[in-house]
């Protein structure tokens, strides 16, 4: 059975909720029938006009703030690319045919972005509910002053929301500054063959407990590492910073990754927030063309040859950090590589999906790396994020290192 083609223009026109469609420059590009009816306007009076020219503030009301509030909401939508629900607004409307006369109107607006293929805002849907009749009917029912109280409460709520947005923005800037400081890796600048990506879980403060690190060693060796602290936010990020610094220091004194991970595991046992942290570390020896690696409860690195064949480095895996075992020192394994091969370290947010086997996610990753093995590190890192569906972030934090050997 074929699916009938939907006439979206007719569907929009018949939508019972009043809606405007705005371009990013806030010029009206469309209005549905419900909007025309509730405002008493025609399409010709609205389409092609700047929204605040079509709907200015009431010039006789010195306290009118409808334009300012709506402009602030639309600006938030354009910058955040997220919907914005406004408090109840008094926004008087010019009487049709009498632009000098205004009638009192109350609205409940919601502004929603429509994103294009490039992820940028293409349109904004401005949806409103006309609450004028409700607001003006209250005194007639023996409830004097309720109209003013409702409006005042709505305005107070809007002020509070704006203050919360400001506080959140400040907290986010502080968190980003902290995260940048903790993830600073001076040796990375000398490695154009290495690409790193760091993506906190969506709807977070933009900080997380995942980390990456690159450290140069003697004799043409360098080490790369990724780790994953349980949890999100500032607390997890603080633990991450301590563990990352400890491992970075340990590997400079103890170049064997298994022994360095043992030191880190002992350190992790000294504070509760570090327990069950996972980490993977690999030492790349350019002279001998060998990789020595270890994993503490972490998903295995991927080594891909120039012909696209991929192998999971899973021969040196032990429990997470801080977990006591009777097996002695943590294991490490060594594999050879050929110049042009690619090594990928990552955290579980890249491959794990709810309701799906981890093997499925690992297979998706190895297939993607194999298919694009000849890409440069930066292009390959971006391609992996896109192919695994997390180019714009996922439900979990992600750290990713791609090394062209």
Coordinates of C-alpha atoms in Angstrom, one line a residue:
X1 CA 0.0 0.0 0.0
X2 CA 1.4 3.4 -0.9
X3 CA 1.4 6.2 1.6
X4 CA -0.6 9.2 0.5
X5 CA 1.5 12.4 0.0
X6 CA 0.9 15.0 2.7
X7 CA 0.1 18.5 1.7
X8 CA 2.1 20.2 4.5
X9 CA 1.0 23.7 3.4
X10 CA -2.6 22.8 3.8
X11 CA -1.9 21.0 7.1
X12 CA -0.2 24.1 8.5
X13 CA -3.0 26.4 7.3
X14 CA -5.6 24.3 9.0
X15 CA -3.7 23.8 12.3
X16 CA -6.1 25.1 15.0
X17 CA -3.3 26.7 17.1
X18 CA -2.3 30.2 16.0
X19 CA 1.2 30.1 14.5
X20 CA 3.6 32.4 12.7
X21 CA 6.7 31.2 10.9
X22 CA 9.7 33.6 11.2
X23 CA 13.0 33.6 9.3
X24 CA 16.2 34.0 11.3
X25 CA 16.1 37.7 10.6
X26 CA 12.6 37.7 12.3
X27 CA 10.8 38.5 9.1
X28 CA 7.4 36.8 8.9
X29 CA 7.4 34.2 6.1
X30 CA 4.0 32.5 6.8
X31 CA 0.9 32.7 9.1
X32 CA -1.8 30.0 9.5
X33 CA -5.5 30.7 9.4
X34 CA -5.9 30.5 13.1
X35 CA -3.3 33.2 13.6
X36 CA -4.9 35.4 11.0
X37 CA -8.3 35.0 12.7
X38 CA -7.1 35.7 16.3
X39 CA -5.2 38.8 15.2
X40 CA -7.7 40.1 12.7
X41 CA -4.9 40.4 10.0
X42 CA -4.6 39.2 6.4
X43 CA -1.5 37.3 5.1
X44 CA -0.6 40.4 3.0
X45 CA -0.5 42.5 6.1
X46 CA 2.0 40.1 7.8
X47 CA 4.1 38.1 5.3
X48 CA 7.3 39.8 4.4
X49 CA 7.3 42.2 7.3
X50 CA 9.7 42.4 10.3
X51 CA 7.7 40.9 13.2
X52 CA 8.0 44.0 15.4
X53 CA 6.9 46.3 12.6
X54 CA 3.8 44.1 12.2
X55 CA 3.3 44.0 16.0
X56 CA 4.8 47.1 17.7
X57 CA 4.3 47.9 21.4
X58 CA 1.3 50.1 22.3
X59 CA 2.8 53.6 22.1
X60 CA 0.3 54.9 24.7
X61 CA 1.5 52.4 27.3
X62 CA 4.7 53.5 28.8
X63 CA 5.1 50.2 30.6
X64 CA 4.7 48.1 27.5
X65 CA 7.4 45.4 27.3
X66 CA 6.0 42.9 24.8
X67 CA 8.5 43.7 22.1
X68 CA 11.4 43.5 24.6
X69 CA 10.3 40.1 26.1
X70 CA 9.5 38.5 22.7
X71 CA 12.8 39.7 21.2
X72 CA 14.7 38.2 24.1
X73 CA 12.9 34.9 23.7
X74 CA 13.6 34.8 20.0
X75 CA 17.3 35.6 20.6
X76 CA 17.5 32.7 23.0
X77 CA 16.1 30.4 20.4
X78 CA 18.5 31.5 17.8
X79 CA 21.5 31.2 20.1
X80 CA 20.6 27.9 21.9
X81 CA 18.7 26.3 19.1
X82 CA 16.2 25.1 21.7
X83 CA 12.5 25.9 22.2
X84 CA 11.7 28.7 24.6
X85 CA 8.4 28.9 26.5
X86 CA 7.5 32.4 27.7
X87 CA 5.4 33.5 30.7
X88 CA 1.9 35.0 30.0
X89 CA 2.5 38.3 28.2
X90 CA 0.4 41.4 27.9
X91 CA 1.1 42.4 24.3
X92 CA -1.5 44.9 23.0
X93 CA -2.6 44.6 19.4
X94 CA -3.3 47.3 17.0
X95 CA -7.0 47.3 15.9
X96 CA -7.4 46.2 12.3
X97 CA -7.8 49.1 10.0
X98 CA -6.9 51.6 12.9
X99 CA -3.2 51.4 13.5
X100 CA -3.3 54.2 16.0
X101 CA -5.7 52.3 18.3
X102 CA -4.7 49.4 20.4
X103 CA -6.7 46.8 22.3
X104 CA -5.6 45.0 25.4
X105 CA -4.5 41.4 24.7
X106 CA -2.8 38.6 26.7
X107 CA -0.9 35.7 25.1
X108 CA 0.9 32.5 26.1
X109 CA 3.8 32.2 23.5
X110 CA 6.1 29.3 22.7
X111 CA 9.0 29.8 20.2
X112 CA 10.4 26.7 18.6
X113 CA 13.4 26.5 16.2
X114 CA 13.4 24.4 13.0
X115 CA 16.9 23.3 12.1
X116 CA 18.3 22.8 8.6
X117 CA 20.6 20.0 7.5
X118 CA 23.6 22.0 8.6
X119 CA 22.2 22.2 12.2
X120 CA 21.5 26.0 11.9
X121 CA 18.1 27.6 12.6
X122 CA 16.2 27.9 9.3
X123 CA 12.9 29.1 10.8
X124 CA 11.2 29.8 14.1
X125 CA 7.6 28.7 14.8
X126 CA 6.0 31.3 17.0
X127 CA 2.9 29.7 18.5
X128 CA 0.5 31.6 20.7
X129 CA -2.6 31.0 22.8
X130 CA -4.9 34.0 23.2
X131 CA -5.7 34.2 26.9
X132 CA -7.4 37.6 26.7
X133 CA -11.0 36.3 27.3
X134 CA -9.8 34.2 30.3
X135 CA -7.9 37.1 31.8
X136 CA -10.7 39.6 31.4
X137 CA -13.5 37.3 32.5
X138 CA -12.0 36.9 36.1
X139 CA -13.4 40.1 37.6
X140 CA -16.9 39.5 36.1
X141 CA -17.1 36.3 38.2
X142 CA -16.6 38.1 41.5
X143 CA -12.9 37.7 41.7
X144 CA -11.6 41.3 41.6
X145 CA -7.9 41.7 41.2
X146 CA -7.2 38.2 39.9
X147 CA -6.4 39.5 36.4
X148 CA -3.7 41.8 37.8
X149 CA -2.4 39.1 40.2
X150 CA -2.1 36.5 37.4
X151 CA -0.3 38.9 35.2
X152 CA 2.0 40.0 38.0
X153 CA 2.8 36.4 38.9
X154 CA 3.6 35.7 35.3
X155 CA 5.9 38.6 35.0
X156 CA 7.6 37.7 38.3
X157 CA 8.1 34.2 36.9
X158 CA 9.6 35.6 33.7
X159 CA 12.1 37.7 35.7
X160 CA 13.0 34.7 37.8
X161 CA 13.6 32.6 34.6
X162 CA 15.9 35.3 33.2
X163 CA 17.8 35.3 36.5
X164 CA 18.1 31.6 36.4
X165 CA 19.3 31.6 32.8
X166 CA 22.0 34.2 33.8
X167 CA 23.1 32.0 36.7
X168 CA 23.2 28.9 34.6
X169 CA 25.2 30.7 31.9
X170 CA 27.7 31.9 34.6
X171 CA 27.9 28.4 36.0
X172 CA 28.5 26.9 32.6
X173 CA 31.3 29.4 31.8
X174 CA 32.9 28.5 35.1
X175 CA 32.6 24.8 34.4
X176 CA 34.1 25.1 30.9
X177 CA 37.0 27.1 32.2
X178 CA 37.6 24.4 34.8
X179 CA 37.3 21.6 32.3
X180 CA 39.7 23.3 29.8
X181 CA 42.3 23.7 32.5
X182 CA 42.0 20.0 33.6
X183 CA 42.1 18.7 30.0
X184 CA 45.1 20.8 29.0
X185 CA 47.6 18.5 27.4
X186 CA 50.8 20.5 26.4
X187 CA 52.4 17.6 24.5
X188 CA 49.4 17.3 22.2
X189 CA 50.4 20.4 20.2
X190 CA 53.4 18.5 18.9
X191 CA 51.3 15.7 17.4
X192 CA 49.5 16.6 14.2
X193 CA 48.9 12.9 13.7
X194 CA 46.6 12.8 16.7
X195 CA 43.0 14.1 16.8
X196 CA 41.0 14.3 20.1
X197 CA 37.3 14.9 20.7
X198 CA 35.6 15.6 23.9
X199 CA 31.8 15.7 24.1
X200 CA 29.8 15.9 27.4
X201 CA 26.4 14.3 27.6
X202 CA 23.6 16.4 26.1
X203 CA 21.7 18.6 28.6
X204 CA 24.7 18.7 30.9
X205 CA 26.7 21.7 32.1
X206 CA 29.1 20.8 29.3
X207 CA 31.5 19.1 31.8
X208 CA 32.0 15.4 32.4
X209 CA 34.1 12.7 34.0
X210 CA 35.6 11.4 30.8
X211 CA 39.1 12.4 29.9
X212 CA 41.9 12.1 27.3
X213 CA 45.7 12.7 27.7
X214 CA 48.8 12.6 25.5
X215 CA 52.3 12.5 27.1
X216 CA 55.7 12.5 25.4
X217 CA 58.2 10.0 26.8
X218 CA 61.9 9.5 26.1
X219 CA 63.3 7.4 23.2
X220 CA 60.7 8.4 20.6
X221 CA 57.8 7.1 22.7
X222 CA 54.6 8.7 23.6
X223 CA 51.6 7.6 25.6
X224 CA 47.8 8.2 25.1
X225 CA 45.0 7.5 27.5
X226 CA 41.3 7.8 28.0
X227 CA 39.3 7.3 31.1
X228 CA 35.7 7.4 32.4
X229 CA 34.6 8.4 35.9
X230 CA 31.2 7.3 37.0
X231 CA 28.7 10.2 36.9
X232 CA 28.4 13.6 35.2
X233 CA 28.8 17.2 36.1
X234 CA 31.3 19.1 38.3
X235 CA 31.8 16.4 40.9
X236 CA 32.7 13.8 38.2
X237 CA 34.9 16.4 36.5
X238 CA 36.8 17.1 39.7
X239 CA 37.5 13.4 40.2
X240 CA 38.5 13.1 36.6
X241 CA 41.0 15.9 37.0
X242 CA 42.7 14.2 40.0
X243 CA 42.9 10.8 38.3
X244 CA 44.1 12.2 35.0
X245 CA 46.9 14.2 36.7
X246 CA 47.9 11.2 38.8
X247 CA 48.1 8.9 35.7
X248 CA 50.0 11.5 33.8
X249 CA 52.6 11.8 36.6
X250 CA 52.8 8.0 37.1
X251 CA 53.5 7.2 33.4
X252 CA 56.4 9.7 33.4
X253 CA 58.1 7.8 36.2
X254 CA 56.9 4.3 35.2
X255 CA 56.6 4.0 31.4
X256 CA 55.1 0.5 31.5
X257 CA 51.4 1.1 31.3
X258 CA 50.4 -1.9 33.4
X259 CA 52.5 -0.7 36.4
X260 CA 51.4 2.9 35.9
X261 CA 47.8 1.8 36.0
X262 CA 48.5 -0.2 39.2
X263 CA 49.7 3.1 40.8
X264 CA 46.5 4.9 39.6
X265 CA 44.3 2.1 41.0
X266 CA 45.9 2.4 44.4
X267 CA 45.3 6.1 44.3
X268 CA 41.7 5.6 43.3
X269 CA 41.1 3.5 46.4
X270 CA 41.8 6.5 48.6
X271 CA 38.6 8.3 47.7
X272 CA 35.1 7.0 47.1
X273 CA 34.3 9.1 44.0
X274 CA 37.0 7.4 42.0
X275 CA 35.9 3.8 42.5
X276 CA 34.8 1.9 39.4
X277 CA 36.5 4.4 37.1
X278 CA 37.7 2.8 33.9
X279 CA 40.7 3.7 31.9
X280 CA 42.8 2.6 28.9
X281 CA 46.4 3.5 28.2
X282 CA 48.8 2.8 25.3
X283 CA 52.5 3.5 24.9
X284 CA 53.5 3.9 21.3
X285 CA 57.2 3.2 20.5
X286 CA 58.1 4.7 17.1
X287 CA 61.5 3.0 17.0
X288 CA 60.4 -0.5 17.5
X289 CA 56.9 0.1 15.9
X290 CA 55.2 -1.5 18.8
X291 CA 52.2 -0.6 21.0
X292 CA 52.0 -1.7 24.6
X293 CA 48.6 -1.2 26.2
X294 CA 46.5 -2.0 29.3
X295 CA 42.8 -1.5 30.1
X296 CA 41.3 -1.1 33.6
X297 CA 37.7 -2.3 33.0
X298 CA 37.7 -0.2 29.8
X299 CA 36.5 -1.0 26.3
X300 CA 39.4 -2.2 24.1
X301 CA 41.3 0.1 21.8
X302 CA 40.9 -0.5 18.0
X303 CA 43.9 -0.9 15.7
X304 CA 43.2 -0.7 12.0
X305 CA 45.7 -1.3 9.3
X306 CA 46.0 0.6 6.0
X307 CA 44.0 -2.1 4.2
X308 CA 41.1 -1.6 6.6
X309 CA 41.4 -4.8 8.7
X310 CA 40.6 -4.0 12.3
X311 CA 41.5 -5.7 15.6
X312 CA 40.3 -5.1 19.1
X313 CA 43.2 -4.8 21.6
X314 CA 41.5 -6.9 24.3
X315 CA 44.4 -9.1 25.6
X316 CA 45.2 -6.9 28.7
X317 CA 42.0 -6.1 30.4
X318 CA 41.5 -6.0 34.2
X319 CA 38.8 -4.8 36.6
X320 CA 38.1 -1.0 37.0
X321 CA 40.3 1.2 39.1
X322 CA 40.2 0.7 42.9
X323 CA 38.9 -2.9 42.6
X324 CA 41.1 -5.3 44.6
X325 CA 42.2 -8.4 42.8
X326 CA 44.4 -11.4 43.6
X327 CA 45.9 -11.6 40.2
X328 CA 49.0 -9.5 41.0
X329 CA 50.1 -6.6 38.8
X330 CA 47.8 -5.4 36.1
X331 CA 48.4 -7.0 32.7
X332 CA 49.8 -5.3 29.6
X333 CA 50.1 -6.6 26.1
X334 CA 52.3 -5.6 23.1
X335 CA 51.4 -5.6 19.4
X336 CA 53.3 -4.4 16.3
X337 CA 52.1 -1.7 14.0
X338 CA 52.9 -0.6 10.5
X339 CA 53.3 3.1 9.6
X340 CA 50.0 4.4 8.3
X341 CA 48.0 2.2 10.7
X342 CA 45.4 3.9 13.0
X343 CA 44.9 3.5 16.7
X344 CA 41.6 4.6 18.3
X345 CA 40.9 5.0 22.0
X346 CA 37.4 6.0 23.2
X347 CA 35.0 6.0 26.1
X348 CA 31.8 4.0 26.3
X349 CA 29.5 6.9 25.3
X350 CA 30.7 6.5 21.7
X351 CA 29.5 2.9 21.3
X352 CA 27.0 2.0 24.1
X353 CA 23.2 2.3 23.4
X354 CA 20.3 1.5 25.7
X355 CA 18.8 -1.9 24.9
X356 CA 21.6 -2.9 22.6
X357 CA 24.4 -5.3 23.1
X358 CA 27.9 -3.7 23.5
X359 CA 29.1 -6.1 20.8
X360 CA 26.8 -4.4 18.3
X361 CA 28.3 -1.0 19.2
X362 CA 31.8 -2.3 18.9
X363 CA 31.1 -3.8 15.6
X364 CA 29.6 -0.5 14.4
X365 CA 32.8 1.3 15.5
X366 CA 35.2 -1.2 13.8
X367 CA 33.2 -1.2 10.6
X368 CA 33.3 2.6 10.5
X369 CA 37.0 2.8 11.2
X370 CA 37.8 0.1 8.6
X371 CA 35.7 1.8 5.9
X372 CA 37.4 5.2 6.4
X373 CA 40.9 4.0 7.5
X374 CA 42.6 6.2 4.9
X375 CA 41.1 9.4 6.2
X376 CA 43.2 11.9 8.1
X377 CA 42.9 11.8 11.9
X378 CA 40.6 14.9 12.2
X379 CA 38.3 13.8 9.4
X380 CA 38.2 10.3 10.8
X381 CA 37.3 11.5 14.3
X382 CA 34.4 13.6 13.0
X383 CA 33.3 10.7 10.7
X384 CA 33.2 8.3 13.6
X385 CA 31.0 10.6 15.7
X386 CA 28.7 11.0 12.8
X387 CA 28.5 7.3 11.8
X388 CA 27.8 6.4 15.4
X389 CA 25.1 9.0 15.7
X390 CA 26.7 11.3 18.3
X391 CA 27.9 14.2 16.2
X392 CA 25.8 16.5 18.3
X393 CA 26.4 14.7 21.5
X394 CA 24.8 11.7 23.1
X395 CA 23.2 10.5 26.3
X396 CA 26.6 9.8 27.8
X397 CA 29.9 11.6 27.8
X398 CA 32.5 10.9 25.1
X399 CA 36.2 11.1 24.9
X400 CA 37.9 10.0 21.6
X401 CA 41.5 9.8 20.5
X402 CA 42.5 8.9 16.9
X403 CA 46.2 8.3 16.2
X404 CA 47.8 7.9 12.7
X405 CA 50.8 5.7 13.5

